[in-house]
Tab-separated table of C-alpha atoms and ligand atoms in Angstrom:
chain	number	residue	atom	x	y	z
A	1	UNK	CA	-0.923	24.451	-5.557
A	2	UNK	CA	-2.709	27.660	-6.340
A	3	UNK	CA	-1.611	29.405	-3.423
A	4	UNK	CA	1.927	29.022	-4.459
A	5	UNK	CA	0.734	31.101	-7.742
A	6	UNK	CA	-0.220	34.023	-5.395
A	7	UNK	CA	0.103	34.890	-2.053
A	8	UNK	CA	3.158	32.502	-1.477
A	9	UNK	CA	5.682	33.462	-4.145
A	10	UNK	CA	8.529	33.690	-2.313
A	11	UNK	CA	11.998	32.063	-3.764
A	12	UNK	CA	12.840	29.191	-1.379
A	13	UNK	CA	16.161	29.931	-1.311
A	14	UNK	CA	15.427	33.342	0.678
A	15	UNK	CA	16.127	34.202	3.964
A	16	UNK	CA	13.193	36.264	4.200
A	17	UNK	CA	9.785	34.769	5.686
A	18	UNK	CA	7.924	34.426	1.711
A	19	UNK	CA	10.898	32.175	0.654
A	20	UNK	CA	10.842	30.070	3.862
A	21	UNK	CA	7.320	29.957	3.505
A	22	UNK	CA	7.821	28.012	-0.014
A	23	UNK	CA	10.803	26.354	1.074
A	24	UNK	CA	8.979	24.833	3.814
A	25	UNK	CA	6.207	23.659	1.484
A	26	UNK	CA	8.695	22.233	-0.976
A	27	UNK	CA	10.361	19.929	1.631
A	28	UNK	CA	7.290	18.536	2.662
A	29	UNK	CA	6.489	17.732	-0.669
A	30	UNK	CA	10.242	16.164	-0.559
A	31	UNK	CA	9.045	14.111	2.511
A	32	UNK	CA	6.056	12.916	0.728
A	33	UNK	CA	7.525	11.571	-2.302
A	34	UNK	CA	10.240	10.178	-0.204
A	35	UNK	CA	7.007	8.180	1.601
A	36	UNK	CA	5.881	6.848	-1.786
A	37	UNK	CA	9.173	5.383	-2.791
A	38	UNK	CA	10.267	4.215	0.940
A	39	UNK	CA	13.297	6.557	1.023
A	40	UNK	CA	14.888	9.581	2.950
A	41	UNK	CA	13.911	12.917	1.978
A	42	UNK	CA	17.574	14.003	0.747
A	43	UNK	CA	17.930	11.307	-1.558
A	44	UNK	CA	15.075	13.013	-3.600
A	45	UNK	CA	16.216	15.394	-6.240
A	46	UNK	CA	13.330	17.455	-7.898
A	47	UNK	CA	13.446	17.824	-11.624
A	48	UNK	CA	11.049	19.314	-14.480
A	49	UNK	CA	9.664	15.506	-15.127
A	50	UNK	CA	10.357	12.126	-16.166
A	51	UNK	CA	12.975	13.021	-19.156
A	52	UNK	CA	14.693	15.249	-17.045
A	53	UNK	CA	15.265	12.513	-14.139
A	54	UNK	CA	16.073	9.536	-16.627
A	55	UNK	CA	19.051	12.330	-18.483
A	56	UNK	CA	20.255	13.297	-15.106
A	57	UNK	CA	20.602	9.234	-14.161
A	58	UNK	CA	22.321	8.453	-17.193
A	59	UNK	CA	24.813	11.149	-18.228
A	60	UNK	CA	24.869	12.955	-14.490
A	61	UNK	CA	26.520	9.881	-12.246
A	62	UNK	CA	30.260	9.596	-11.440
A	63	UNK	CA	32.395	6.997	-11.815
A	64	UNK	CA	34.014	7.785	-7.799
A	65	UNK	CA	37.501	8.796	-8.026
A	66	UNK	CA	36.551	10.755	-11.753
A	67	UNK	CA	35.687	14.114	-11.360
A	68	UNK	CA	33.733	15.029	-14.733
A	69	UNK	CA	30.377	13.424	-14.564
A	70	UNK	CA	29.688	10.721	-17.278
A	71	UNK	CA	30.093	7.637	-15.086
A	72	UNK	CA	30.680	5.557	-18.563
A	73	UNK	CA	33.598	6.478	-20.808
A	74	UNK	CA	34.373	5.780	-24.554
A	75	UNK	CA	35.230	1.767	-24.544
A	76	UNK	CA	32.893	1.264	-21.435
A	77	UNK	CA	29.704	-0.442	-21.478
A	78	UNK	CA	25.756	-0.063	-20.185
A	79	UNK	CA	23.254	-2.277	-20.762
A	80	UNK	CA	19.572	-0.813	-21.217
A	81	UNK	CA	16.551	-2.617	-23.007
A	82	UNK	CA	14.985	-2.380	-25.958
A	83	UNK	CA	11.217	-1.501	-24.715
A	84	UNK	CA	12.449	1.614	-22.920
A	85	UNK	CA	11.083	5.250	-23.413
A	86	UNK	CA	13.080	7.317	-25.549
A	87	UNK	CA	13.871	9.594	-22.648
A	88	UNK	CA	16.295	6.381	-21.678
A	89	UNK	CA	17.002	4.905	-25.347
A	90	UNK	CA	18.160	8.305	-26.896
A	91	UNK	CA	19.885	9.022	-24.250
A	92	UNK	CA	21.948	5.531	-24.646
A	93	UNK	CA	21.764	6.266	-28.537
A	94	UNK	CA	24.020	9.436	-27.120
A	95	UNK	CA	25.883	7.558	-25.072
A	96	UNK	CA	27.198	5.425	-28.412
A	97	UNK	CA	27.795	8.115	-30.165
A	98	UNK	CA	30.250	8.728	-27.570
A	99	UNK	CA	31.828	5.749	-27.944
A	100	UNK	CA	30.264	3.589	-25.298
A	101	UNK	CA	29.090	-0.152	-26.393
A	102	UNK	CA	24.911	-0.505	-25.065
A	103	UNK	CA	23.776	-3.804	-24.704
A	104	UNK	CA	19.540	-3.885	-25.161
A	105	UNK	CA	17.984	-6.672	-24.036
A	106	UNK	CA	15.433	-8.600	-25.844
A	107	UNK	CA	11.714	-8.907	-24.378
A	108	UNK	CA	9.704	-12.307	-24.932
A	109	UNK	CA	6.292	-11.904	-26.887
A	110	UNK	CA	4.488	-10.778	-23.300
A	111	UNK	CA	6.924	-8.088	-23.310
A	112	UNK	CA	8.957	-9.123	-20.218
A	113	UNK	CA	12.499	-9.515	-20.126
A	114	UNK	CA	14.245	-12.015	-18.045
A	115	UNK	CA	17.337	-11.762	-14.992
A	116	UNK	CA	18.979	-14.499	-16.879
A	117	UNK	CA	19.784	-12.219	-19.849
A	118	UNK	CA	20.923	-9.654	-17.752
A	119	UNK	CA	23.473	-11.671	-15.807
A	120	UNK	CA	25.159	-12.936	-18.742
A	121	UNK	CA	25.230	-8.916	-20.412
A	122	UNK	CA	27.307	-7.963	-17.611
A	123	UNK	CA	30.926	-7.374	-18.328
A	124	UNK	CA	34.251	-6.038	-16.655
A	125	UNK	CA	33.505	-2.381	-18.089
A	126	UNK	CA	29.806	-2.473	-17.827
A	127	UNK	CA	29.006	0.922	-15.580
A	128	UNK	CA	25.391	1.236	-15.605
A	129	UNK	CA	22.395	-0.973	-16.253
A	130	UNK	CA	19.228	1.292	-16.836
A	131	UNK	CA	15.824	-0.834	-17.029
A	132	UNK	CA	12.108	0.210	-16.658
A	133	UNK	CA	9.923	-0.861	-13.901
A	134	UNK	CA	6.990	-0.790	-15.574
A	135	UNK	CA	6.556	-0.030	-19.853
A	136	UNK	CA	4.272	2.765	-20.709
A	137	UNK	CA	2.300	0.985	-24.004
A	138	UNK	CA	1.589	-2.366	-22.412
A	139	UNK	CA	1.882	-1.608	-18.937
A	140	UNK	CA	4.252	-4.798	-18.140
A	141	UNK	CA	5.978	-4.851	-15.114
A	142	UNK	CA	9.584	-6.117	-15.308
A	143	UNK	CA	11.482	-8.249	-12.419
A	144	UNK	CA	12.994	-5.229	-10.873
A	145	UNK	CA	14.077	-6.576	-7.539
A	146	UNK	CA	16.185	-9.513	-9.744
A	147	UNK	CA	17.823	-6.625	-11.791
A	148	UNK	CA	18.279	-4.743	-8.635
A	149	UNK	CA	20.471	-7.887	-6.724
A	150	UNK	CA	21.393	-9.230	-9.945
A	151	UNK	CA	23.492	-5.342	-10.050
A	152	UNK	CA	24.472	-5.606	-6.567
A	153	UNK	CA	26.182	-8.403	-7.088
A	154	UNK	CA	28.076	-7.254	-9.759
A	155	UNK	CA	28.865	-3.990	-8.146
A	156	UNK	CA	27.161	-1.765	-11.068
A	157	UNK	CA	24.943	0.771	-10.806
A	158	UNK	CA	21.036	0.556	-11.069
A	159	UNK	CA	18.799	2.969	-12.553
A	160	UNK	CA	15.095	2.284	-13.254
A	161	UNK	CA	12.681	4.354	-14.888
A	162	UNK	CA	9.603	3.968	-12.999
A	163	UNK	CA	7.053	6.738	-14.207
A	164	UNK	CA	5.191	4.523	-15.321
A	165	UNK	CA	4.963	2.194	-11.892
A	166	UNK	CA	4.195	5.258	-9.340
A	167	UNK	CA	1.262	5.077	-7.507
A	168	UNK	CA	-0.030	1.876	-9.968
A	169	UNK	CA	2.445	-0.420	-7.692
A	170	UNK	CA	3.881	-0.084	-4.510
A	171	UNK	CA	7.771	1.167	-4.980
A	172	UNK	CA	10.399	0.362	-2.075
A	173	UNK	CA	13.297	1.708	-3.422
A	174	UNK	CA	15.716	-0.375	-1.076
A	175	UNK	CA	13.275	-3.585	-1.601
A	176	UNK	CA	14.369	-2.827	-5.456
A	177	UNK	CA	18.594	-2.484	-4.394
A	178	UNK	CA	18.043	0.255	-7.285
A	179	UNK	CA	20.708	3.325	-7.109
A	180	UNK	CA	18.428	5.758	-8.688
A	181	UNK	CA	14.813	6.004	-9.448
A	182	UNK	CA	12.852	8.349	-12.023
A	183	UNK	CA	8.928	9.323	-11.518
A	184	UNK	CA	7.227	12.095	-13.175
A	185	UNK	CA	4.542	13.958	-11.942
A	186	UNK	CA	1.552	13.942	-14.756
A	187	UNK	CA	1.580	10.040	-14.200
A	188	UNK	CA	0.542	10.481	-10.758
A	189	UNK	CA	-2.046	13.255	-11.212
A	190	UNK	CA	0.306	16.083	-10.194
A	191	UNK	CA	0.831	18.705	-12.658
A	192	UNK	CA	2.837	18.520	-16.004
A	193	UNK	CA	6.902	19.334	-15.962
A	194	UNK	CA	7.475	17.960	-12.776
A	195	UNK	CA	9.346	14.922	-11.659
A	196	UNK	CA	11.891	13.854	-9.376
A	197	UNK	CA	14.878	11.241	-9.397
A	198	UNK	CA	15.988	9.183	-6.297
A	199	UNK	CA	19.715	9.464	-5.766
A	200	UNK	CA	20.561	6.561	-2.851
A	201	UNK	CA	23.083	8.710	-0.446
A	202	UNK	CA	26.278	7.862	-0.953
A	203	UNK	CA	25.445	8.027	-4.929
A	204	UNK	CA	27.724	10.759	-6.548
A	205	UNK	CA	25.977	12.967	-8.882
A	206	UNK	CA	27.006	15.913	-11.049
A	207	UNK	CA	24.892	18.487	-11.984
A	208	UNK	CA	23.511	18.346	-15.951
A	209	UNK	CA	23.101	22.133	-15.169
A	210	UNK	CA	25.715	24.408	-13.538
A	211	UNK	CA	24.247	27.483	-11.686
A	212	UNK	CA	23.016	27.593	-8.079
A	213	UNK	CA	23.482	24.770	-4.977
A	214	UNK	CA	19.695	24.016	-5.030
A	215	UNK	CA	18.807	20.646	-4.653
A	216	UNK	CA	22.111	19.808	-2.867
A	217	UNK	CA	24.017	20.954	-5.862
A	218	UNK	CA	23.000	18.008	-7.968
A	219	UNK	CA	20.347	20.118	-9.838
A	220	UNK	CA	20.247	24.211	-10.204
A	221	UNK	CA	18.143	26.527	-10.905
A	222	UNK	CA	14.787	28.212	-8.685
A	223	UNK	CA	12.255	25.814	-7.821
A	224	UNK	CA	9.063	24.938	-9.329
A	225	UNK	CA	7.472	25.259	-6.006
A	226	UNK	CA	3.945	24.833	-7.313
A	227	UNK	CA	4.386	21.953	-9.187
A	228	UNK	CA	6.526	20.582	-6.322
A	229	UNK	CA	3.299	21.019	-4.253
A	230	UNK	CA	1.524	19.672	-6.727
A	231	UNK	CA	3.847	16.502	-6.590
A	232	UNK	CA	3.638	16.698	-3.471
A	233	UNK	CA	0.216	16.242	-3.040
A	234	UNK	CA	0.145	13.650	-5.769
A	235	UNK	CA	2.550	11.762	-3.899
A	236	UNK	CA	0.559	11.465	-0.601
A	237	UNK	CA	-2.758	10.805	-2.370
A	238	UNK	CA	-1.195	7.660	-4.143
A	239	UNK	CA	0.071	6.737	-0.920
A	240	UNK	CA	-3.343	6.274	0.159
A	241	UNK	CA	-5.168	4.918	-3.195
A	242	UNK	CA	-2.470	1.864	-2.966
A	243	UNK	CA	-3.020	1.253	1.083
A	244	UNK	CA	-7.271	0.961	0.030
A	245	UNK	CA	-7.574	-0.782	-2.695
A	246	UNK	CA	-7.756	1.477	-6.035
A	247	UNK	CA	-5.240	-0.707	-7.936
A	248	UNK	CA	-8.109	-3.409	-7.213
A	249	UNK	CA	-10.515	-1.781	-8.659
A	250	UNK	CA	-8.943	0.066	-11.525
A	251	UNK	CA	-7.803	-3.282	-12.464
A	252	UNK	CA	-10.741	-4.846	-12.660
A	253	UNK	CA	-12.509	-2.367	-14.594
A	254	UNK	CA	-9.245	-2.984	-17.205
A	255	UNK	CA	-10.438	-6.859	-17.275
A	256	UNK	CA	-14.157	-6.117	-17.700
A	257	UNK	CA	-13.114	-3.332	-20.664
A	258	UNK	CA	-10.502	-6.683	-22.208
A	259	UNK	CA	-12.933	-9.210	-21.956
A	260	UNK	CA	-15.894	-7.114	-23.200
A	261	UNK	CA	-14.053	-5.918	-26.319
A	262	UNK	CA	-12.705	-9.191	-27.182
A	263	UNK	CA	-16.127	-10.985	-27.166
A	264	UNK	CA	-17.908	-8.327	-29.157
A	265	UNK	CA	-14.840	-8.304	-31.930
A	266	UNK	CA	-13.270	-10.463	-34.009
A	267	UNK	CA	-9.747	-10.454	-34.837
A	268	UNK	CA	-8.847	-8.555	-32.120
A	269	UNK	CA	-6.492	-9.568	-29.020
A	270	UNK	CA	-4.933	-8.029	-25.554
A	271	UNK	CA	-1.294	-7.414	-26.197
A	272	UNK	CA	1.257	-8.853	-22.989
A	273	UNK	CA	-2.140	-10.628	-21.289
A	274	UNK	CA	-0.054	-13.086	-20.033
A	275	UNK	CA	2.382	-10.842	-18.148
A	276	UNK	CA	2.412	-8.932	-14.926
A	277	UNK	CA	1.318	-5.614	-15.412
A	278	UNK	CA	0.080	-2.294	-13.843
A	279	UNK	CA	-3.586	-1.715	-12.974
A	280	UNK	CA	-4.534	0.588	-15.460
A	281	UNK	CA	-3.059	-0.149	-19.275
A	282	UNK	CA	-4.654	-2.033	-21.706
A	283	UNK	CA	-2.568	-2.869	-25.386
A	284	UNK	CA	-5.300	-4.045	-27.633
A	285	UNK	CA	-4.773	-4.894	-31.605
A	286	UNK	CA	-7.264	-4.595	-34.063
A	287	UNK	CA	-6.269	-6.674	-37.187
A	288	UNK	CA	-7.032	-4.726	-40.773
A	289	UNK	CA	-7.165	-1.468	-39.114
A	290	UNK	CA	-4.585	1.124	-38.917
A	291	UNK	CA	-4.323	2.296	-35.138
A	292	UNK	CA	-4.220	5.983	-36.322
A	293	UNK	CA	-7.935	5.941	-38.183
A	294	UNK	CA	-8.988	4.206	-34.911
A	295	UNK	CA	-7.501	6.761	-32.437
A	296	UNK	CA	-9.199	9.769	-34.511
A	297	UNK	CA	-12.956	7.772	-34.838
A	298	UNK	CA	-13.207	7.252	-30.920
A	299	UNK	CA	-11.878	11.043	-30.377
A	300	UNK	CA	-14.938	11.972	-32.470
A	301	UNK	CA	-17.066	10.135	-30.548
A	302	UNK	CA	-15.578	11.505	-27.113
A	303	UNK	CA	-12.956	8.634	-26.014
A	304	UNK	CA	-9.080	9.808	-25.779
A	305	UNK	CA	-6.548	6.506	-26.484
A	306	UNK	CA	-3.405	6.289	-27.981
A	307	UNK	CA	-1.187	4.251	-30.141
A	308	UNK	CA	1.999	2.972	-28.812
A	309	UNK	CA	3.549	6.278	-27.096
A	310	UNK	CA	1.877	9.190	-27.157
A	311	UNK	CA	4.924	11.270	-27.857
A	312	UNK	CA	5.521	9.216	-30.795
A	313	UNK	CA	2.236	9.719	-32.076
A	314	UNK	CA	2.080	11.369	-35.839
A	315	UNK	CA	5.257	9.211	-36.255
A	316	UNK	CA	4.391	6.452	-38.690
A	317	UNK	CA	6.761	3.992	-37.781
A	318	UNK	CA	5.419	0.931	-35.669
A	319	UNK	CA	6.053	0.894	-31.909
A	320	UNK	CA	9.326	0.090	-30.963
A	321	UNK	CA	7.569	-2.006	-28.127
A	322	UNK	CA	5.512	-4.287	-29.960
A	323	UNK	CA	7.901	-5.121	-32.547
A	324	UNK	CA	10.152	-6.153	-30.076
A	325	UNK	CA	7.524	-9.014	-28.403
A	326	UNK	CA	7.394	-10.061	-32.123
A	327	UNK	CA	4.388	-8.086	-33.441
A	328	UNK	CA	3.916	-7.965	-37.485
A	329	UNK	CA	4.761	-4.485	-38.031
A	330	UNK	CA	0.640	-4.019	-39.338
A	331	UNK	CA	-0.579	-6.023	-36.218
A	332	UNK	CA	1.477	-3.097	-34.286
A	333	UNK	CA	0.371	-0.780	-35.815
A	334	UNK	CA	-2.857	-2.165	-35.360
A	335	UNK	CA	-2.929	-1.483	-32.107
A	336	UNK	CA	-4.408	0.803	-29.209
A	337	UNK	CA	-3.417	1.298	-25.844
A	338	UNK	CA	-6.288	2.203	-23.314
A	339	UNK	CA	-5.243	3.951	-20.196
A	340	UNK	CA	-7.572	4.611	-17.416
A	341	UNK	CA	-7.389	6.455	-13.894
A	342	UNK	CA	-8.885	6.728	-10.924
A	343	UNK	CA	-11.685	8.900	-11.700
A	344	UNK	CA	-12.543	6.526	-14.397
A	345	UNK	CA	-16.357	5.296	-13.366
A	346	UNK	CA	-18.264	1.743	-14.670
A	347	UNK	CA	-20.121	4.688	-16.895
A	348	UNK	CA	-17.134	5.735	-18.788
A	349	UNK	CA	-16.853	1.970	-19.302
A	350	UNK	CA	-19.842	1.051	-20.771
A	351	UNK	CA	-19.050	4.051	-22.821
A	352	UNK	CA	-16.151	2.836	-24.260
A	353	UNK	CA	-17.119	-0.743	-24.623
A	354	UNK	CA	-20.391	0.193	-26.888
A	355	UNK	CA	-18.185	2.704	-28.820
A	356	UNK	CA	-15.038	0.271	-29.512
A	357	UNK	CA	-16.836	-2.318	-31.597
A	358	UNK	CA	-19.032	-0.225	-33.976
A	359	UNK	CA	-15.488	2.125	-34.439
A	360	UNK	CA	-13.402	-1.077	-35.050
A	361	UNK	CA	-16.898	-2.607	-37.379
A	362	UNK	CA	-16.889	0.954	-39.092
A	363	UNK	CA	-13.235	1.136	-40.523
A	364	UNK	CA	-13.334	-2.990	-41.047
A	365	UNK	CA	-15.710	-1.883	-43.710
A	366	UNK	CA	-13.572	0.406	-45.601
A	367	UNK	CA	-10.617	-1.990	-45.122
A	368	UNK	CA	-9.802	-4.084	-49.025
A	369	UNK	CA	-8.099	-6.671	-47.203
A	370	UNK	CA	-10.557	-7.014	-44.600
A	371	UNK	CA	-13.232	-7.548	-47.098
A	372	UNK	CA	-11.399	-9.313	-49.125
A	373	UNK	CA	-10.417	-12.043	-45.796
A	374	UNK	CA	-13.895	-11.922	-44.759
A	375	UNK	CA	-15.000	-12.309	-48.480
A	376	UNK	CA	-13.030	-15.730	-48.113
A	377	UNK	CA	-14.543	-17.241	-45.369
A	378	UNK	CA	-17.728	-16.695	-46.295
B	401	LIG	N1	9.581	7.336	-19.002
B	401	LIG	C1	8.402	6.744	-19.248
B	401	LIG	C2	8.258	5.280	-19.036
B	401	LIG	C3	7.321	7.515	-19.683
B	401	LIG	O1	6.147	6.938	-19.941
B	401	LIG	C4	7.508	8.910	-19.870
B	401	LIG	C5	6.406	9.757	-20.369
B	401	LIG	O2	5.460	9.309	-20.946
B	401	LIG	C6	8.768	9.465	-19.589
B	401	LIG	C7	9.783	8.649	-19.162
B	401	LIG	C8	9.017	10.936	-19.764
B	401	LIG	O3	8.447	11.667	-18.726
B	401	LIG	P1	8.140	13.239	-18.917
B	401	LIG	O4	7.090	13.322	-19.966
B	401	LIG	O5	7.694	13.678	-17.567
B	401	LIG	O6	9.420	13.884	-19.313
């Protein structure tokens, strides 16, 4: 990227040699991610991240033959699901407050929601059905391809978030039958405020921004071009992590990190073990702490985790997620979600798996109800 800081500034929508310089670097970043999803390099639109490609899914498609964009109008109907980010659910909170009905599906108590549901949500007026690949707290992955023929049949648009799926699973956008695709670029190791959305050809899309043709006039403004590189770059190296094996191995550094923790702690369980999911999440609860307290003691001690989404961290409601597989709102919020990468070593394992138990022993003590359980038993 960091020549694209400097000596390569050009705008790559000059004539001159600088911009075709950058513009030549930004479409082979375009070629790239079009590798890792298994689609042409002009069905991929670049945007500032995952937010921006999700928004541009959901309010920029046209219904053909309308010309505004807003595919759905007041009285029509989408159907989304309840585990989604907020960069889908608000947007489908907007989309009511426009008038259209949303259907969200339920999830079961792995967190995985089923084809069956979806076929009998579909109506006459149902436009869009917007469903994650893969959930960013537990890391489930959902039945995709069923959604995707499941759609097909029905002759209503697809759209899947999948920045959570990129380079953790393979992603074959036509294998999927999905219209549109989002990915965003700090999931993948590229930089942060980049992202793109796949837009299958024939797929009309409006801009959300008027200005400029870039991007085939489906989103303006100058180019990012160094986090496009960046994205780029990201794109090709996950290409290669998932043809030799890192999934494997980041996965089983997951198990070793589940199974560890749960036989060194009571009370304490793996959140949607049963389910699919991506290499690298972990959803663990914690009974009689509060997630929060627990997040905090392992930052002290040098090990970043979250609870539930990050960006809803500070927020003191439970996850949405969890209390939608059936979680006690205190069990939810209970709960941690370990992500790890590929630079993540057997070191920073043992690390975390000494530090987890004594953090989780340490704020046990100060619980009143834990004591007051354990004070039971004993
Ligand atoms: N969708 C999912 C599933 C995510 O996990 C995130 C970010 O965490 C987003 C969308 C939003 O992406 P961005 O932060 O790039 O806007």
């Amino acid at each position: 990227m960091r020549p694209y800081f400097g000596e390569h500034f050009g705008n790559a929508s000059s004539i001159h040699h600088h911009g075709q310089e950058t513009r030549a670097a930004v479409e082979r970043a375009r070629e790239s991610v079009a590798k890792l999803l298994g689609c042409r390099p002009a069905e991929v639109v670049f945007t500032s991240g995952g937010t921006e490609a999700d928004n541009l899914a959901i309010f920029g498609l046209v219904d053909p033959g309308l010309v505004n964009p807003g595919l759905a109008r007041p009285g029509d109907h989408v159907i989304s699901s309840m585990i989604e980010h907020h960069a889908v659910l608000n947007s489908c909170k907007h989309l009511e407050e426009k008038g259209i009905e949303v259907t969200y599906l339920p999830v079961d108590g792995r967190g995985l929601l089923y084809p069956d549901d979806l076929r009998r949500g579909l109506r006459a007026n149902t436009k869009l059905v917007t469903i994650m690949f893969a959930n960013n707290e537990t890391g489930v992955l959902q039945p995709v391809e069923e959604f995707g023929k499941i759609c097909a049949e029905a002759d209503v648009y697809f759209h899947t978030d999948a920045v959570q799926a990129a380079s953790k699973v393979p992603i074959r956008v036509k294998e999927i039958g999905c219209d549109l695709l989002s990915i965003s670029g700090h999931k993948l190791h590229a930089p942060q405020g980049v992202g793109a959305l796949y837009v299958r050809k024939g797929t009309t899309l409006e801009p959300m921004l008027y200005g400029g043709s870039h991007e085939r006039s489906r989103r303006a403004g100058t180019e990012n071009v160094a986090g496009i590189v960046g994205l780029g770059k990201a794109a090709e190296l996950a290409v290669r992590g998932l043809e030799n094996g890192e999934a494997g191995r980041i996965a089983s550094l997951r198990d070793r990190l589940e199974t560890t923790i749960l036989e060194n702690v009571e009370a304490a369980g793996v959140n949607s073990a049963g389910a699919p999911r991506v290499p690298n999440t972990s959803n663990i609860y914690f009974d009689y702490i509060e997630g929060e307290a627990m997040v905090i003691s392992l930052d002290l001690k040098g090990l970043a985790v979250s609870t539930g989404a990050a960006c809803s961290s500070g927020a003191i409601e439970p996850s949405h997620v969890l209390t939608a597989m059936g979680l006690r709102p205190d069990r939810a919020r209970a709960s941690i979600r370990f992500s790890l990468g590929k630079q993540n070593t057997a070191e920073d394992l043992d690390f975390a798996i000494q530090l987890v138990p004594a953090s989780v022993a340490r704020l046990r003590e100060l619980s009143p109800l834990y004591n007051k359980i354990t004070a039971v038993h004993s």
